[in-house]
mmCIF file of C-alpha atoms and ligand atoms in Angstrom:
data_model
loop_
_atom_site.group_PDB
_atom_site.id
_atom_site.type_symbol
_atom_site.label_atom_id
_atom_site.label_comp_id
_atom_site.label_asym_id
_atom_site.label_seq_id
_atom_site.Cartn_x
_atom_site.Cartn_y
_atom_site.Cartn_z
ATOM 1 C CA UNK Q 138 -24.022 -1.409 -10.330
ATOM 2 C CA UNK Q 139 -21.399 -1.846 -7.451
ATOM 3 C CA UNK Q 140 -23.142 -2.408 -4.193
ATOM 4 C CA UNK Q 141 -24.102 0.544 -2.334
ATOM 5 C CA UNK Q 142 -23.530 2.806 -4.698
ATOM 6 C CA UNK Q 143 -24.365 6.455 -3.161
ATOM 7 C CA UNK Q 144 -25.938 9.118 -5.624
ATOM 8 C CA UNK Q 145 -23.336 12.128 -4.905
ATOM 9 C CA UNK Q 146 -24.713 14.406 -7.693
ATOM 10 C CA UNK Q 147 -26.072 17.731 -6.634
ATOM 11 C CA UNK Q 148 -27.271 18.487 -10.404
ATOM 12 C CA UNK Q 149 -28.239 16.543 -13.091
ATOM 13 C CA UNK Q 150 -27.222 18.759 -16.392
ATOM 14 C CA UNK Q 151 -26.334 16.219 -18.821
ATOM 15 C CA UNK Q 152 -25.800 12.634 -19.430
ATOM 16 C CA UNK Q 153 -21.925 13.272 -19.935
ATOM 17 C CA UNK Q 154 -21.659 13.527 -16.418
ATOM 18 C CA UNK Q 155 -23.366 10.357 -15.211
ATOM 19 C CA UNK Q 156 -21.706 7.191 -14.613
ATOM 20 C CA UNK Q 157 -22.948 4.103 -15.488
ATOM 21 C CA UNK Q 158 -23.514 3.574 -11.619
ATOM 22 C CA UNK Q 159 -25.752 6.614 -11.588
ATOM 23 C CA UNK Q 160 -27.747 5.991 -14.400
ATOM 24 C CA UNK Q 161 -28.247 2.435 -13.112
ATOM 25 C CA UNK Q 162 -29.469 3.749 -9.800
ATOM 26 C CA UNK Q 163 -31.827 6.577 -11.406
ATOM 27 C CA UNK Q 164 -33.332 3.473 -13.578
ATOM 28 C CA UNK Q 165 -33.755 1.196 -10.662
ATOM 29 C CA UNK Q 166 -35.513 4.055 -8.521
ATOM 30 C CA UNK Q 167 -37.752 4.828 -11.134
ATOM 31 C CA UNK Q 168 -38.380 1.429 -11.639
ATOM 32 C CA UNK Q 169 -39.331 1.388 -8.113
ATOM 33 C CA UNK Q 170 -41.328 4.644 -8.374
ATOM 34 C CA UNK Q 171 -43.488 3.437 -11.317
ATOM 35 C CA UNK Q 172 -46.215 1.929 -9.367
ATOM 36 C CA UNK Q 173 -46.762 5.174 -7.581
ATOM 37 C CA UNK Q 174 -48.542 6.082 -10.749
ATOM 38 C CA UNK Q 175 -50.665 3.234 -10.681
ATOM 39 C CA UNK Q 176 -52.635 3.429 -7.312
ATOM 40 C CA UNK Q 177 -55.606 5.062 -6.580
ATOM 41 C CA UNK Q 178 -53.949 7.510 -4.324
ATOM 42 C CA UNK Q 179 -51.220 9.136 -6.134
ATOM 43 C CA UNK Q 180 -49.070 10.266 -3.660
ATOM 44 C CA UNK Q 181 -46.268 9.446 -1.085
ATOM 45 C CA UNK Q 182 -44.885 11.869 1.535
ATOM 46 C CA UNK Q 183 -41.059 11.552 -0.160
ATOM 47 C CA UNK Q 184 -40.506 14.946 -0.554
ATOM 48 C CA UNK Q 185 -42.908 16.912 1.943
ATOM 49 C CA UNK Q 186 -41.659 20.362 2.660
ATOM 50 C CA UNK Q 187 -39.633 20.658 -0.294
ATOM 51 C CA UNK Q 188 -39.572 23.131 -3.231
ATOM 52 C CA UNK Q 189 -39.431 22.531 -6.513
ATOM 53 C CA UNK Q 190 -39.407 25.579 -9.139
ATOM 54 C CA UNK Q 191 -40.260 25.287 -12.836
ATOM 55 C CA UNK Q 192 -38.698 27.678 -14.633
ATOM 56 C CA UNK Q 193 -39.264 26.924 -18.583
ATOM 57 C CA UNK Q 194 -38.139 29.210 -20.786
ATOM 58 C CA UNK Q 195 -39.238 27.135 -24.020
ATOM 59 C CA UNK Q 196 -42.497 25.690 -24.633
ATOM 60 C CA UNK Q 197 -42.771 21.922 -23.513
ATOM 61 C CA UNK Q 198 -45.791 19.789 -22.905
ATOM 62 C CA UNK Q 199 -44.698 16.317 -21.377
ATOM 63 C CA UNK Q 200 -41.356 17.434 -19.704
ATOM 64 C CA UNK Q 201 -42.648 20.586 -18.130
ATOM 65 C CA UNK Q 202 -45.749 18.614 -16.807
ATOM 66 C CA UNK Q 203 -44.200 15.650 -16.216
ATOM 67 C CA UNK Q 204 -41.644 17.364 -13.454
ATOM 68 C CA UNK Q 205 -45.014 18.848 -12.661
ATOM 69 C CA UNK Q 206 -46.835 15.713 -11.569
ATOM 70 C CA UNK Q 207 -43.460 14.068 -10.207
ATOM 71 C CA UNK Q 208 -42.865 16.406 -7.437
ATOM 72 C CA UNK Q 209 -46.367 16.143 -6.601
ATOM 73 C CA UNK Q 210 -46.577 13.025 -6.521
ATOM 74 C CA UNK Q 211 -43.865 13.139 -3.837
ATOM 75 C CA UNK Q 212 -45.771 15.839 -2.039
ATOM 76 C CA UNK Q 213 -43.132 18.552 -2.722
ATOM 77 C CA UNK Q 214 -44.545 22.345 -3.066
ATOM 78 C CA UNK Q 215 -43.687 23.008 -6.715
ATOM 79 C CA UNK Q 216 -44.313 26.147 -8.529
ATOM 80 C CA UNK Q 217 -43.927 26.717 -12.017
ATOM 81 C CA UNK Q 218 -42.713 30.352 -14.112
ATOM 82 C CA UNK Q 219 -42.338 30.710 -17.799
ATOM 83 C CA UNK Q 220 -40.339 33.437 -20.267
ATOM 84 C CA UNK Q 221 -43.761 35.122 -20.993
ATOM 85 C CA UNK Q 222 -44.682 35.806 -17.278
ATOM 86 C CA UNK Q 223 -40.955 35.926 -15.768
ATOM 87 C CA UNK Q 224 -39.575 39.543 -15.004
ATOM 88 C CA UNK Q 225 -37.001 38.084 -18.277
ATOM 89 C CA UNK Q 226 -39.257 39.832 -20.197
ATOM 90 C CA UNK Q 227 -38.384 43.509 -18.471
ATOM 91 C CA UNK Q 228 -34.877 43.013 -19.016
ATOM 92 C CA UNK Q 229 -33.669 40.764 -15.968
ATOM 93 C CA UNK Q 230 -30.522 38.684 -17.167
ATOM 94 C CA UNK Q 231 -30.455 35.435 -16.424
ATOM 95 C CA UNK Q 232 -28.044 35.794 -13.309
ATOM 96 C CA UNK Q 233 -30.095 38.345 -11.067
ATOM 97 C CA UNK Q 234 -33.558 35.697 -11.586
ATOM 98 C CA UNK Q 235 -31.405 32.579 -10.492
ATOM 99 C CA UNK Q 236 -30.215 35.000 -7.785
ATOM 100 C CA UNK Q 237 -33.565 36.315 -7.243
ATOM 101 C CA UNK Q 238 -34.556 32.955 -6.819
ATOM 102 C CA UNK Q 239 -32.046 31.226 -4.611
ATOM 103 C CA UNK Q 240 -32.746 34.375 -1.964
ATOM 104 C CA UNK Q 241 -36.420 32.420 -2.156
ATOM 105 C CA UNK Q 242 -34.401 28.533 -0.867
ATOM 106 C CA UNK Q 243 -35.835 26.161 -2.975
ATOM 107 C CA UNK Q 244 -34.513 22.565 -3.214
ATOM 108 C CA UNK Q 245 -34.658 22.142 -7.209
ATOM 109 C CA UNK Q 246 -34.745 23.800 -10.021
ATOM 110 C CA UNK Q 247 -35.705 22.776 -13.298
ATOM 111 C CA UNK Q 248 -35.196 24.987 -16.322
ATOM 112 C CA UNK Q 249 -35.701 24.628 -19.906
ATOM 113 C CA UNK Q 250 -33.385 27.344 -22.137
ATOM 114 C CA UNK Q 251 -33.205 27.686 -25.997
ATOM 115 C CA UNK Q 252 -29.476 28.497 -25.003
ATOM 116 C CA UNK Q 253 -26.740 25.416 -24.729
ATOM 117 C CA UNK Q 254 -25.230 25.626 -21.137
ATOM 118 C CA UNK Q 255 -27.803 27.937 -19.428
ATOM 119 C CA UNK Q 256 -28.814 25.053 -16.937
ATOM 120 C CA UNK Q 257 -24.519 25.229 -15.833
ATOM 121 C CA UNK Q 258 -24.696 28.360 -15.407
ATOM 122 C CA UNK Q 259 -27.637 28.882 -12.959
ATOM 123 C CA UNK Q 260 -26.086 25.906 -11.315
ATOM 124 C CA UNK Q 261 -22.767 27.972 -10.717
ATOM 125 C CA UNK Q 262 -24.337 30.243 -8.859
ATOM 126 C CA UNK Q 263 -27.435 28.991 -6.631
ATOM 127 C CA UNK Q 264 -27.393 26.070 -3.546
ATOM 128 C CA UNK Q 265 -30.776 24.765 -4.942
ATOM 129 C CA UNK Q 266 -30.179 21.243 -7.373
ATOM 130 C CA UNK Q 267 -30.396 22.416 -10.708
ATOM 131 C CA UNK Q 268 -31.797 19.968 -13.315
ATOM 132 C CA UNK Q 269 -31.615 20.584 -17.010
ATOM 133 C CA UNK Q 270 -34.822 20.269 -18.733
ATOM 134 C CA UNK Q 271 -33.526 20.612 -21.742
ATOM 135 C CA UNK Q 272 -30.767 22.977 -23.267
ATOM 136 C CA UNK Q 273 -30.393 24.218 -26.613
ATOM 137 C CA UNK Q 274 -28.866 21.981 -28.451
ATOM 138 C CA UNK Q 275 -26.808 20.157 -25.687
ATOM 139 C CA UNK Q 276 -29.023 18.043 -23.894
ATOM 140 C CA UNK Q 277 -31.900 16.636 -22.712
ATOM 141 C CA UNK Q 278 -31.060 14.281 -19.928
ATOM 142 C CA UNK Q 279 -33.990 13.397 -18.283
ATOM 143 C CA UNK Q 280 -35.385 12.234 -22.018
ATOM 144 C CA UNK Q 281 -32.472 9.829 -22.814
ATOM 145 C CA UNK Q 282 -33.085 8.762 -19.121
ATOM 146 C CA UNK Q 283 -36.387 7.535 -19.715
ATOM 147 C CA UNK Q 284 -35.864 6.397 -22.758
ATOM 148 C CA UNK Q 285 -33.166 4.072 -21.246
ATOM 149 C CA UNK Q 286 -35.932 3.148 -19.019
ATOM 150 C CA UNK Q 287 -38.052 2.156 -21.727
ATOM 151 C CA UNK Q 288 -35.916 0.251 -23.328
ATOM 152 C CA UNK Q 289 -35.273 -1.855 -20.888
ATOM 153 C CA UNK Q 290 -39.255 -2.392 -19.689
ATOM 154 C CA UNK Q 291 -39.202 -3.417 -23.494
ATOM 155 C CA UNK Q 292 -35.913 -5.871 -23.805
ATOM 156 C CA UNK Q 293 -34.844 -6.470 -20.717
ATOM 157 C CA UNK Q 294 -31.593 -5.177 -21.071
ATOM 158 C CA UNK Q 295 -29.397 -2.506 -22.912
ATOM 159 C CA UNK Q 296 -25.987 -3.867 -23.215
ATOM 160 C CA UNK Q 297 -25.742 -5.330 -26.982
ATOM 161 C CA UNK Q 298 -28.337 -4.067 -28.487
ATOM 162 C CA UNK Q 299 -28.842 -2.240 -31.775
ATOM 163 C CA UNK Q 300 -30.224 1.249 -31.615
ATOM 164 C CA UNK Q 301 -30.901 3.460 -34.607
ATOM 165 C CA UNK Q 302 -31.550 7.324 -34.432
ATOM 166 C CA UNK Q 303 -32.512 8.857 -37.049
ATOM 167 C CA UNK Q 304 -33.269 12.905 -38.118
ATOM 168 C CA UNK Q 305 -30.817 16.226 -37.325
ATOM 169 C CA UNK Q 306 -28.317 14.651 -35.286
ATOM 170 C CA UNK Q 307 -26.571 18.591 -34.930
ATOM 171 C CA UNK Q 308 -29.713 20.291 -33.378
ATOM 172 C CA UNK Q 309 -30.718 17.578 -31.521
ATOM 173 C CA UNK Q 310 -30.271 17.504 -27.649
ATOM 174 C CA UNK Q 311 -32.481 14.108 -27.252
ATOM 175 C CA UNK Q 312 -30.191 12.603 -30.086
ATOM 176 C CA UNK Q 313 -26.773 13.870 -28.322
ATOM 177 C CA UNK Q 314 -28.205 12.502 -24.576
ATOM 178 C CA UNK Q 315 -29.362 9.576 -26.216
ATOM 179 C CA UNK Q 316 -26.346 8.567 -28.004
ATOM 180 C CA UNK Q 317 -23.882 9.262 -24.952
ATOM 181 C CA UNK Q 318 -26.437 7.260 -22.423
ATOM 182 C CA UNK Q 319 -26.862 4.108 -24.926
ATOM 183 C CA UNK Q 320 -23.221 4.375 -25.515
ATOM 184 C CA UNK Q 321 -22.180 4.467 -21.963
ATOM 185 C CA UNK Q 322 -24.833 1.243 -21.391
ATOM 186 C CA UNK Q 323 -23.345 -0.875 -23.941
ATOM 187 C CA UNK Q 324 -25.645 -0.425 -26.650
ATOM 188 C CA UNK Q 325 -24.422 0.346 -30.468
ATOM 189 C CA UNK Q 326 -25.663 3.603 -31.012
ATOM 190 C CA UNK Q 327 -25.976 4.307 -35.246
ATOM 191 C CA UNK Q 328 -27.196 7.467 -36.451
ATOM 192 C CA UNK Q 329 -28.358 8.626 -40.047
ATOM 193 C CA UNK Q 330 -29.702 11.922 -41.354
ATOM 194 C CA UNK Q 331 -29.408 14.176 -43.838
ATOM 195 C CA UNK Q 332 -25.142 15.278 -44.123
ATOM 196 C CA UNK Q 333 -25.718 18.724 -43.589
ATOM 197 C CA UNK Q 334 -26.939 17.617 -39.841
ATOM 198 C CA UNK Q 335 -24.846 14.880 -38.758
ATOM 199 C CA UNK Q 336 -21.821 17.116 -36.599
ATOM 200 C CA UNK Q 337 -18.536 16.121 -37.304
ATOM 201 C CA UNK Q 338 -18.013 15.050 -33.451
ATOM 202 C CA UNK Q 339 -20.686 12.624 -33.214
ATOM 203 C CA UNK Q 340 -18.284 9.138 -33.637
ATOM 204 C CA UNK Q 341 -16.437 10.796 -30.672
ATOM 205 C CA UNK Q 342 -20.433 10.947 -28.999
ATOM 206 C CA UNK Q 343 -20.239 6.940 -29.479
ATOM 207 C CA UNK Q 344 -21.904 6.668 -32.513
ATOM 208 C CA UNK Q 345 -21.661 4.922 -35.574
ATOM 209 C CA UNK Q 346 -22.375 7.483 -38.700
ATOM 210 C CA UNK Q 347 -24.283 5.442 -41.421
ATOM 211 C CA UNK Q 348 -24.695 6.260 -45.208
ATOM 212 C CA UNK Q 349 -28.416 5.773 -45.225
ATOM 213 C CA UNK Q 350 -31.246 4.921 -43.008
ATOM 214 C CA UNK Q 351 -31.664 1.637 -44.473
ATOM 215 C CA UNK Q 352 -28.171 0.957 -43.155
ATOM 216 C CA UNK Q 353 -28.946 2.442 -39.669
ATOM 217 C CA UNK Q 354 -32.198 0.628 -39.372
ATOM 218 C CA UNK Q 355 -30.571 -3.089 -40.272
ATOM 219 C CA UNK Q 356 -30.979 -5.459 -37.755
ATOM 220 C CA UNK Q 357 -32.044 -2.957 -35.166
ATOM 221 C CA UNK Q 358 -33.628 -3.376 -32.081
ATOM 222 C CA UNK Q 359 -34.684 -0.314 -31.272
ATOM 223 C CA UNK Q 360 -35.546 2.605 -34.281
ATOM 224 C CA UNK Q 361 -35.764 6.103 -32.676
ATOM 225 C CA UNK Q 362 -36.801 8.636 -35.174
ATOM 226 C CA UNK Q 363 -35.950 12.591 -33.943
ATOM 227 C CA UNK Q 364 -38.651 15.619 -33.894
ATOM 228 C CA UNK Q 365 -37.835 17.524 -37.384
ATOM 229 C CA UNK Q 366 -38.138 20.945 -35.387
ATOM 230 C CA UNK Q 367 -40.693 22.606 -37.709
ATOM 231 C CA UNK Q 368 -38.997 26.285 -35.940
ATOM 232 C CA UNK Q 369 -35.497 25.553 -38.366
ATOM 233 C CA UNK Q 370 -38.052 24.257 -41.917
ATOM 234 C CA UNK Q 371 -36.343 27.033 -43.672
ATOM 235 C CA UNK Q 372 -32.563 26.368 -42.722
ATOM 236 C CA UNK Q 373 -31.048 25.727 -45.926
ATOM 237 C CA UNK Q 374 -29.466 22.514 -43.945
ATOM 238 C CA UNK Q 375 -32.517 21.085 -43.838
ATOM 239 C CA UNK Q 376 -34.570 19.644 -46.821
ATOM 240 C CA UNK Q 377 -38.144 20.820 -47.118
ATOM 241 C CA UNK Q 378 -40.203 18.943 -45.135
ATOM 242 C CA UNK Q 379 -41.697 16.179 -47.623
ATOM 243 C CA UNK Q 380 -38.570 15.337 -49.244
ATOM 244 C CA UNK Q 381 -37.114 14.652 -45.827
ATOM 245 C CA UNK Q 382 -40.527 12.226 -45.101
ATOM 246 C CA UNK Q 383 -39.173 10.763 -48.348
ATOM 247 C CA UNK Q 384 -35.628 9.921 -47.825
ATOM 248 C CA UNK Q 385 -35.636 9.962 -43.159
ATOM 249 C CA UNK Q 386 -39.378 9.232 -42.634
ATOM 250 C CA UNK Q 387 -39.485 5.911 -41.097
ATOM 251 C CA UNK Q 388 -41.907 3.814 -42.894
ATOM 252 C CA UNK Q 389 -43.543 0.042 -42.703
ATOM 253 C CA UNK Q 390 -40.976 -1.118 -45.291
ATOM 254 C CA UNK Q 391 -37.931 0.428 -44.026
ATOM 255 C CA UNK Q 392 -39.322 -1.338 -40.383
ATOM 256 C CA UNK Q 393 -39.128 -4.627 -42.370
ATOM 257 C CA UNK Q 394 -35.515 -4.104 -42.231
ATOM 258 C CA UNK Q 395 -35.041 -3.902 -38.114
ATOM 259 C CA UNK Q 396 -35.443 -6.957 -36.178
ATOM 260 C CA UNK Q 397 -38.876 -8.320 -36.200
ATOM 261 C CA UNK Q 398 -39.635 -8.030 -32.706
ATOM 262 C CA UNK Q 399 -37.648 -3.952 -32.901
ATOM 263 C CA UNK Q 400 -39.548 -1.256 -31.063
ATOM 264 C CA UNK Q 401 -39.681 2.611 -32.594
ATOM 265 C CA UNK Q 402 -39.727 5.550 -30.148
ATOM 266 C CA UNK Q 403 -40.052 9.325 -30.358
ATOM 267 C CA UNK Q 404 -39.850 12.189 -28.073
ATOM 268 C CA UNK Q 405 -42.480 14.261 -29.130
ATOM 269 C CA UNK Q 406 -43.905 15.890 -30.294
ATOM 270 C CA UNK Q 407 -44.639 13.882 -33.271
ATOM 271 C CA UNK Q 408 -45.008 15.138 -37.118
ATOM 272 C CA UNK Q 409 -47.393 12.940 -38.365
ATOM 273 C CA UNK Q 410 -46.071 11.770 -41.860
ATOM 274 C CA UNK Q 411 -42.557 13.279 -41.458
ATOM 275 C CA UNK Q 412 -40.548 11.584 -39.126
ATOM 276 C CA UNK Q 413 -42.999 8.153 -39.336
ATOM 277 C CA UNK Q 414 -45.961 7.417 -40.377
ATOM 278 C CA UNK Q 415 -49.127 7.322 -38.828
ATOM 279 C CA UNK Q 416 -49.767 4.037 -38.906
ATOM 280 C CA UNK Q 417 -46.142 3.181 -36.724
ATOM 281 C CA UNK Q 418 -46.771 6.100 -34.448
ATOM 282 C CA UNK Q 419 -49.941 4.115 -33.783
ATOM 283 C CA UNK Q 420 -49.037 0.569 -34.268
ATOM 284 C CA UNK Q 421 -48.265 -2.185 -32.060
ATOM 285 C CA UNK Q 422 -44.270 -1.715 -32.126
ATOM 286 C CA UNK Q 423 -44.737 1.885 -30.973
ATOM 287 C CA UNK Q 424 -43.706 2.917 -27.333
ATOM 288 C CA UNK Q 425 -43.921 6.333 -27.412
ATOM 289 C CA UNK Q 426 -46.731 6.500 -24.731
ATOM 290 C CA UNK Q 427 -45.104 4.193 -22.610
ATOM 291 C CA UNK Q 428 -41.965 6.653 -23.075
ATOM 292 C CA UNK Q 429 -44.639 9.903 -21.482
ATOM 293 C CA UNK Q 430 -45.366 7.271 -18.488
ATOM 294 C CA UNK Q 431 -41.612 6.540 -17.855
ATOM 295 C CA UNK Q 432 -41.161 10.041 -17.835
ATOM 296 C CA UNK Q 433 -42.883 10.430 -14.457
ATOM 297 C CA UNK Q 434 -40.862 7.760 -12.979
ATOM 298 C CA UNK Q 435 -37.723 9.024 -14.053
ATOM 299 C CA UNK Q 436 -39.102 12.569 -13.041
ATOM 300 C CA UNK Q 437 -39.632 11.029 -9.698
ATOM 301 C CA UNK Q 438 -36.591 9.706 -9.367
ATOM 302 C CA UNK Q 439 -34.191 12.466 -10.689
ATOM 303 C CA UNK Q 440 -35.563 14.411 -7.818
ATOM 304 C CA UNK Q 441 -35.750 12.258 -4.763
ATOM 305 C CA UNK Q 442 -31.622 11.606 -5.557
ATOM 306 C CA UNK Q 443 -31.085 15.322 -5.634
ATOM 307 C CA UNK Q 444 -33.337 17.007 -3.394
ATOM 308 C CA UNK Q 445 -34.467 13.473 -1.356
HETATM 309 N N1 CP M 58 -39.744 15.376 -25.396
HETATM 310 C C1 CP M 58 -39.936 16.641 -25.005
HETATM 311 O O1 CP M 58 -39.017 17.309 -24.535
HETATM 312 O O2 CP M 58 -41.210 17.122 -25.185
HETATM 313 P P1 CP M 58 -41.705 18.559 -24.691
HETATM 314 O O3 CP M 58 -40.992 19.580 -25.536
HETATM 315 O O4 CP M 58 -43.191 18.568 -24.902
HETATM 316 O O5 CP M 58 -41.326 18.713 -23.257
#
C-alpha cells in the first residue's frame, strides 16, 4: 500500500471499483477491528450518532446480521427493513423508498437486491454511503472482501497463490467479486463448472477457465466451492443436483490433489453433500467459520471508511 493512502470512496458497490490500495486498507482495518470481537465488552464509540439502514430485499443470514452486529459494535443506531415489511410491497418503486429514505439522513445504507445494479442506482440518487450487500448476479463485495481476509489470516499472503472456484461461475456474484479481488491481489484465480455456467467473459474477469475440477483443484492453495442456488435446480443449465455432487462436489480425493497444507472455503449457505462433503465442511482444512468471523471485521471496517 503507498503510505498514507486516504480511503476516498463514498460507496462500496463492487470490487471492480477498488484499488489494490483500498482493498489493502479495508484488510488492514479489519485486521485491526478483529479483536473488537474478542473482548468482553463488545463495543467502541467509532461510530456514535450515526445511522446505518438495512434494507435487504433477499433473504440472508450472515451478511444481513453481520452488518447488523458491525455497526453495533461501533455504537452506530442501525435499523433494519426487509421486501416483506417495506411499503415495496404496495407498489413503491425502488426510487421514491431510497428517496423516502434519504429525506430520513442516514449515513449508510446497505441493501441486498435480486436485481444486478440496484445498489448503483440508489447510490445515484441519495447522500447516504451506499454499500452493496449483494446484487443479483454482479456482486458481492463485502464477501470476496473477507474472504481476502481469510486468506491471508490463513497464508500470510495473497500474491502467488493458487485459488480454485468451483460451481456456476454465471450466477454467481461471490464467484465474480472473488475472481476480480484475487486477481487484482496477485493470486491465480482458476475456475471450473459445468459449461453451460462458466460466462464467456470470465478470462477477461482474470480467470483461468479449466476443463475439469481436477485441473482447477491441482496444486491449489486455496479450493472455494460456490452455493449451488437450490432457487435455479430446475434451469435446464444446471444438472440435477446429484449428478452435479458427482462431477463439482468437492470430495476427500479430489482434496488429495490441492496442496497438502490447501484450505477450502464457502460462502454459505452450505449444501451438505453437493458442493462438498460433510466431512470437509467439517474437517480440519475448512475455514468457513473463520470466513462468518471475518465478516464482522470487514463489516466493521467497510463502514468506519465510509461513514467514519
Ligand atoms: N454469504 C452470504 O451472502 O450468505 P447470506 O446469504 O446468508 O447473507
Amino acid at each position: 500500500m503507498s503510505d498514507a493512502h486516504t480511503f476516498s470512496r463514498r460507496h462500496i458497490l463492487g470490487l471492480a471499483d477498488l484499488s489494490v490500495d483500498d482493498i489493502e486498507l479495508i484488510l488492514q482495518t479489519a485486521e485491526s477491528f478483529k479483536e473488537i470481537s474478542q473482548r468482553s465488552i463488545k463495543k467502541v464509540p467509532t461510530l456514535r450518532g450515526k445511522t446505518v439502514i438495512n434494507l435487504f430485499f433477499e433473504p440472508s443470514t450472515r451478511t444481513r446480521l453481520s452488518f447488523e452486529i458491525a455497526a453495533k459494535r461501533l455504537s452506530a443506531d442501525t435499523f433494519s427493513i426487509s421486501s416483506v415489511d417495506s411499503s415495496a410491497v404496495k407498489g413503491e418503486t425502488l426510487v421514491d423508498t431510497a428517496r423516502n429514505l434519504a429525506a430520513m439522513n442516514p449515513d449508510c445504507i446497505i441493501i441486498r437486491h435480486s436485481r444486478s445494479g440496484v445498489p448503483g442506482l440508489l447510490a445515484r440518487h441519495v447522500k447516504a454511503s451506499v454499500i452493496n450487500a449483494g446484487d443479483g448476479a454482479h456482486e458481492h463485495p463485502s464477501q470476496a472482501l473477507l474472504d481476502l481476509m481469510t486468506v491471508r489470516e490463513h497464508k500470510g499472503r495473497i500474491q502467488g497463490l493458487k485459488v480454485a472456484i468451483i460451481g456456476d461461475i454465471t450466477h454467481s456474484r461471490v464467484a465474480h467479486s472473488n475472481i476480480i479481488g484475487f486477481s487484482k491481489m496477485g493470486a491465480e484465480v482458476r475456475v471450473a463448472g459445468p459449461a453451460t455456467l462458466m460466462p464467456p467473459g470470465v478470462a477477461a474477469m482474470g480467470a483461468m477457465v479449466c476443463s475439469s475440477v481436477r485441473a482447477a483443484v491441482a496444486d491449489a492453495d486455496v479450493v472455494m466451492a460456490l452455493r449451488v442456488q437450490q432457487e435455479r435446480q430446475f434451469d435446464p443449465l444446471l444438472p440435477s443436483l446429484r449428478e452435479y455432487a458427482i462431477f463439482y462436489g468437492i470430495t476427500p480425493e479430489l482434496m488429495a490433489l490441492a496442496r497438502p497444507d490447501a484450505i477450502i472455503m464457502h460462502p454459505g449457505p452450505v449444501n451438505r453433500g453437493v458442493e462438498l462433503t460433510p466431512a470437509l465442511a467439517d474437517g480440519s482444512r475448512s475455514v468457513i467459520l473463520d470466513q462468518v468471523t471475518n465478516g464482522v471485521a470487514v463489516r466493521m471496517a467497510l463502514l468506519y471508511l465510509v461513514a467514519g
